[in-house]
mmCIF file of C-alpha atoms in Angstrom:
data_model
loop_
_atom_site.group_PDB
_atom_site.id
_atom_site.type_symbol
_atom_site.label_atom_id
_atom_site.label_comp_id
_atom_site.label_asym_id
_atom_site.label_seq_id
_atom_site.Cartn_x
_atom_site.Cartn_y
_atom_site.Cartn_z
ATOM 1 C CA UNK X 435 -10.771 6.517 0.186
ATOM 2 C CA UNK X 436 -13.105 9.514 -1.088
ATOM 3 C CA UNK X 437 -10.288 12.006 -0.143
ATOM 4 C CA UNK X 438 -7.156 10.304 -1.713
ATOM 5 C CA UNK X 439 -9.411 9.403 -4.589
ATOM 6 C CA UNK X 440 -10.376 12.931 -5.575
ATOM 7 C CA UNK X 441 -6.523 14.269 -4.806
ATOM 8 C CA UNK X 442 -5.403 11.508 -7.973
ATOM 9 C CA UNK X 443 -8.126 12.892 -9.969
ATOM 10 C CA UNK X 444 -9.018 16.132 -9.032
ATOM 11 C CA UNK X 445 -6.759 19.012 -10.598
ATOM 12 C CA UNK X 446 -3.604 19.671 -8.543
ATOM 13 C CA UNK X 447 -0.312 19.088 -7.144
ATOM 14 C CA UNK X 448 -0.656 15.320 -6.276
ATOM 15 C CA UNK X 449 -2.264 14.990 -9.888
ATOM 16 C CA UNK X 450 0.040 16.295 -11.522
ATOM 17 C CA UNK X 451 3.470 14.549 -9.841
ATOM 18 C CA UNK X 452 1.757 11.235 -9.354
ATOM 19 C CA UNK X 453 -1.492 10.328 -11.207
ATOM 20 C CA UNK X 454 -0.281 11.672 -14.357
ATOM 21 C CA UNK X 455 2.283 9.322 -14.112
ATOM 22 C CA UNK X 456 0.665 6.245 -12.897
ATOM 23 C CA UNK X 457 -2.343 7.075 -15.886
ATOM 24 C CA UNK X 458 0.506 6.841 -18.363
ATOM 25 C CA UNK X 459 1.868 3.594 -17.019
ATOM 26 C CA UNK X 460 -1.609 2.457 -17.261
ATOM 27 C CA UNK X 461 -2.283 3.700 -20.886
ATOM 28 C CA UNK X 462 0.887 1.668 -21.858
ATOM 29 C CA UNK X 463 -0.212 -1.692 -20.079
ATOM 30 C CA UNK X 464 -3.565 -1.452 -20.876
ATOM 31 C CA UNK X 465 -2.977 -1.082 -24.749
ATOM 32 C CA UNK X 466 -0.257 -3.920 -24.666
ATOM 33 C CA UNK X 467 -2.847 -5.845 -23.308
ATOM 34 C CA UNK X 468 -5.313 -4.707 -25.741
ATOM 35 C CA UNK X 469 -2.823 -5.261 -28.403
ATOM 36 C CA UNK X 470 -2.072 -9.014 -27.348
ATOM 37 C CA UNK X 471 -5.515 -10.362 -27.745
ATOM 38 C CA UNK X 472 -6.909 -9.198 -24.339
ATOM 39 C CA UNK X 473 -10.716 -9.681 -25.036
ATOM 40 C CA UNK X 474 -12.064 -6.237 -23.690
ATOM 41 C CA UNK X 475 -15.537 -5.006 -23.541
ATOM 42 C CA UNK X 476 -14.475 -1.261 -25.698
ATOM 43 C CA UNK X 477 -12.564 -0.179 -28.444
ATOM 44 C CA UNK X 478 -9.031 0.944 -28.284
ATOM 45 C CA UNK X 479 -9.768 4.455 -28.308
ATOM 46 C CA UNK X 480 -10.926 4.245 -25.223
ATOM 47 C CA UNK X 481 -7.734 3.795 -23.468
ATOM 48 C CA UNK X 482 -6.531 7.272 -24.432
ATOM 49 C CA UNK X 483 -9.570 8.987 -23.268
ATOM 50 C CA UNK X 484 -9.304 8.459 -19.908
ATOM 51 C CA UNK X 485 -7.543 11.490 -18.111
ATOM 52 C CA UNK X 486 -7.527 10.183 -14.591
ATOM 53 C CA UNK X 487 -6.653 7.051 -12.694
ATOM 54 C CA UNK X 488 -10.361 6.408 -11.996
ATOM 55 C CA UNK X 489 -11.754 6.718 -15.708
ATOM 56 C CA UNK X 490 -9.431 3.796 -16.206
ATOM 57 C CA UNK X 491 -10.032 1.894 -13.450
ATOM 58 C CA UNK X 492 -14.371 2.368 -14.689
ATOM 59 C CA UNK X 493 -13.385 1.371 -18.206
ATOM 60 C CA UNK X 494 -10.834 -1.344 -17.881
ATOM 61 C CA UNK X 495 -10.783 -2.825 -14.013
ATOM 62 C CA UNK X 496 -14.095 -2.790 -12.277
ATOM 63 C CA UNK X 497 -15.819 -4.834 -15.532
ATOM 64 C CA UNK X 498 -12.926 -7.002 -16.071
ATOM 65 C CA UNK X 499 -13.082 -8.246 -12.483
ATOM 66 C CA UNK X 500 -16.618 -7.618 -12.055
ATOM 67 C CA UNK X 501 -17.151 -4.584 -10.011
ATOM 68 C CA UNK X 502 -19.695 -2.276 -10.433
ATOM 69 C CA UNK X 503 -17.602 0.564 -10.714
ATOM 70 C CA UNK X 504 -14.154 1.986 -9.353
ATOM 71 C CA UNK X 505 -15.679 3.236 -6.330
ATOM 72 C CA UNK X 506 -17.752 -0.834 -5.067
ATOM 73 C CA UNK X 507 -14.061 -1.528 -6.118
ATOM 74 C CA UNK X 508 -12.285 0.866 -3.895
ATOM 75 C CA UNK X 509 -14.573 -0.460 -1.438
ATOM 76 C CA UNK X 510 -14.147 -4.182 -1.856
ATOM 77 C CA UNK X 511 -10.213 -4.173 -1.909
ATOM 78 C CA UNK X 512 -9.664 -1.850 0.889
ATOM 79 C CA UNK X 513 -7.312 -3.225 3.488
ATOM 80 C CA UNK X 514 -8.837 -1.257 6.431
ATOM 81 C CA UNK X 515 -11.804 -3.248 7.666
ATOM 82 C CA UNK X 516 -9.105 -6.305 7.537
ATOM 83 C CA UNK X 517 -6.200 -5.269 9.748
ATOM 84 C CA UNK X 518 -7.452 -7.056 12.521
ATOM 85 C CA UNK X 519 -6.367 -10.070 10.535
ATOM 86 C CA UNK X 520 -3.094 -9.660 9.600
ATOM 87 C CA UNK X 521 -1.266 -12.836 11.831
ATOM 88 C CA UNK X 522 2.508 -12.077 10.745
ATOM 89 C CA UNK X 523 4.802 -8.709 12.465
ATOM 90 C CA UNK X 524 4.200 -5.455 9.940
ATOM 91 C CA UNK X 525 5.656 -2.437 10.336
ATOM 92 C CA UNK X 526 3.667 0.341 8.298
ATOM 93 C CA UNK X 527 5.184 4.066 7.921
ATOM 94 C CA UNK X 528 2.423 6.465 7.172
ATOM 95 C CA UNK X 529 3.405 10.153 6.521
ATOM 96 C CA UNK X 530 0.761 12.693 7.388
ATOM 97 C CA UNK X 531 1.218 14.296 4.143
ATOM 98 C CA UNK X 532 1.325 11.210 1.886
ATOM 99 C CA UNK X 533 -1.068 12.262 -1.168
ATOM 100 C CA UNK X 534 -2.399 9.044 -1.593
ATOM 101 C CA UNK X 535 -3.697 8.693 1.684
ATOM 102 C CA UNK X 536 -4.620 12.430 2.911
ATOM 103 C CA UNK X 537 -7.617 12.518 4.933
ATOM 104 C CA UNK X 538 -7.076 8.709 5.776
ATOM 105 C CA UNK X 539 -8.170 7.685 9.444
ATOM 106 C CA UNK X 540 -5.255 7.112 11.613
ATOM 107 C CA UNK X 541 -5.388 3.417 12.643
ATOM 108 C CA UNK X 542 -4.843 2.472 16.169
ATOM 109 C CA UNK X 543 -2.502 0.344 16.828
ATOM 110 C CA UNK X 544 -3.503 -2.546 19.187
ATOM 111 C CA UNK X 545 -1.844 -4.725 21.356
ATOM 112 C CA UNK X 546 -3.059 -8.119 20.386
ATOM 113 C CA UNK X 547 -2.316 -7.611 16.946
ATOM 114 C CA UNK X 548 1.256 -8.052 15.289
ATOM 115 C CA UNK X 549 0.395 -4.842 13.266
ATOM 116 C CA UNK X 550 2.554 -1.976 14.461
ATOM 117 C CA UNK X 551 1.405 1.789 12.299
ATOM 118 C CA UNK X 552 4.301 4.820 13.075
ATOM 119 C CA UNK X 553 2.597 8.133 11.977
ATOM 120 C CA UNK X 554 5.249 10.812 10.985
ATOM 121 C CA UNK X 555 4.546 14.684 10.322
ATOM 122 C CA UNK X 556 6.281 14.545 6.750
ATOM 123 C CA UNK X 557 7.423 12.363 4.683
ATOM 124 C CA UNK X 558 5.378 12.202 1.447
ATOM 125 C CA UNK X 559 5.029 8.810 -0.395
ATOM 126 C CA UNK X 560 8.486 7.402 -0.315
ATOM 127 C CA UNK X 561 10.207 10.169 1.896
ATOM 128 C CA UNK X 562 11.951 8.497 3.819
ATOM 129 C CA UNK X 563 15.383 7.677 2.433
ATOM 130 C CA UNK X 564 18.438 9.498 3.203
ATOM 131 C CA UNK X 565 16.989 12.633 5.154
ATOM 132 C CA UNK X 566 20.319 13.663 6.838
ATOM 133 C CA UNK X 567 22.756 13.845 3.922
ATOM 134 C CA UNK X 568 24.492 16.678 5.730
ATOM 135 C CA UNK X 569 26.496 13.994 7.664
ATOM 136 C CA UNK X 570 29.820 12.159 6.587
ATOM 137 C CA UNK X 571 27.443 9.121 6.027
ATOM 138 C CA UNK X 572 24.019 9.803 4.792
ATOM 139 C CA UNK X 573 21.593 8.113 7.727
ATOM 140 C CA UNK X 574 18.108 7.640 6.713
ATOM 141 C CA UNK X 575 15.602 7.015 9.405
ATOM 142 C CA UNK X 576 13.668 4.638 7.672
ATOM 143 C CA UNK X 577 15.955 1.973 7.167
ATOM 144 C CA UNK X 578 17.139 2.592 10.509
ATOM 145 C CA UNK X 579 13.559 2.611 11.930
ATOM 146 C CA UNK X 580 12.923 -1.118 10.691
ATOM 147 C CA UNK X 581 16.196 -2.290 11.415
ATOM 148 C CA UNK X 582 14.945 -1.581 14.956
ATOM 149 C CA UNK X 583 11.639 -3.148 14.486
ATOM 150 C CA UNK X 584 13.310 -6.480 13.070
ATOM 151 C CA UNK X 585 15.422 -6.795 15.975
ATOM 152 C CA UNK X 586 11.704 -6.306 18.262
ATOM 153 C CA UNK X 587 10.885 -9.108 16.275
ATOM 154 C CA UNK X 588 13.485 -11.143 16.254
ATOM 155 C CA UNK X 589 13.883 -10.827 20.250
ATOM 156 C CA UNK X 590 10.436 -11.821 20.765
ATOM 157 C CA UNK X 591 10.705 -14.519 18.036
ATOM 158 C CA UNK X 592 13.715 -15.847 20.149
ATOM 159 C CA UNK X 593 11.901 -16.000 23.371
ATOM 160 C CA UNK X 594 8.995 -17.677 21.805
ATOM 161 C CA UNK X 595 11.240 -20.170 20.717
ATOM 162 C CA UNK X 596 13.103 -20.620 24.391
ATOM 163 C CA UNK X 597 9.755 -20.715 26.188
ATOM 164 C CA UNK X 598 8.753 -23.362 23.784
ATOM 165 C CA UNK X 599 11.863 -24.887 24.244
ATOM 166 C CA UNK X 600 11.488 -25.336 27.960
ATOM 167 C CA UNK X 601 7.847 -25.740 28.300
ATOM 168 C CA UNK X 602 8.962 -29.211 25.514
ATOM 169 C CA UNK X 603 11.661 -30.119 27.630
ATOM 170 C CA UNK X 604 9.350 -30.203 31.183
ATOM 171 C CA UNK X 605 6.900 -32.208 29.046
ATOM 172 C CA UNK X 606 9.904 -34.791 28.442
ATOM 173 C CA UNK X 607 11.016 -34.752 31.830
ATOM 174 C CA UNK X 608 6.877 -35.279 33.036
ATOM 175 C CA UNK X 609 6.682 -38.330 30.910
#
């Protein structure tokens, strides 16, 4: 997380087009909170002097849901030490050059697990959509890219279901 982390906070490109952003969202929810009776630990001063994502998430989540700071929470809620869990198919699309995950590890993908990562060069955050507008019909290979991943799913959903199917049926036929 350390890398991401200081690219939202840090002075800079990713700062500036995304955390920026986000910190005003934040301001806004945080004081409408505030405003409706919210019972929080500071005055509502406070709110405004944050100036990055992670002096709001010291002042107003880690002591409302009782982390020690925004880094034990960073630690606590990240998803990586937990993939081996995940029981359903998922389909992740990670861009190399997504600023809110540069200088992530790249997770292997495993073949007991129903978790299925696609690293792509480029791509950004949400880069995805409509990359080849210089057609007659604007394809995007995102869309495209799950469709074919649902139909994976599906297939093997569907044989599942036949081999169940038969293995019930030989049971019936046993008894």
């Amino acid at each position: 997380v350390s890398k991401s982390t200081m690219n939202l906070n840090s002075d800079g490109l990713t700062k500036t087009l995304y955390a920026d952003r986000i910190l005003e969202s934040m301001y806004e929810r945080v004081e409408d909170m505030y405003d409706n009776e919210v019972d929080f630990p500071f005055e509502r001063e406070k709110i405004r002097e944050c100036k990055t994502i992670m002096d709001m998430e010291n002042l107003v989540v880690a002591p409302f849901f009782d982390f020690k700071d925004a880094w034990d929470y960073y630690d606590k809620t990240s998803t990586l030490p937990r993939l081996d869990e995940v029981a359903v198919p998922e389909l992740v699309i990670q861009s190399e050059d997504d600023p809110f995950l540069l200088g992530q590890p790249h997770v292997a993908n495993k073949a007991d697990r129903p978790l299925r990562i696609h690293y792509t060069k480029h791509g950004g955050h949400c880069g995805h959509v409509f990359h080849a507008t210089d057609q007659a019909y604007p394809t995007s290979w995102m869309p495209t890219e799950l469709a074919r991943f649902l139909a994976h799913v599906d297939l093997s959903l569907k044989a599942d279901e036949s081999a169940f199917a038969g293995q019930t049926k030989l049971n019936m036929e046993r008894e």
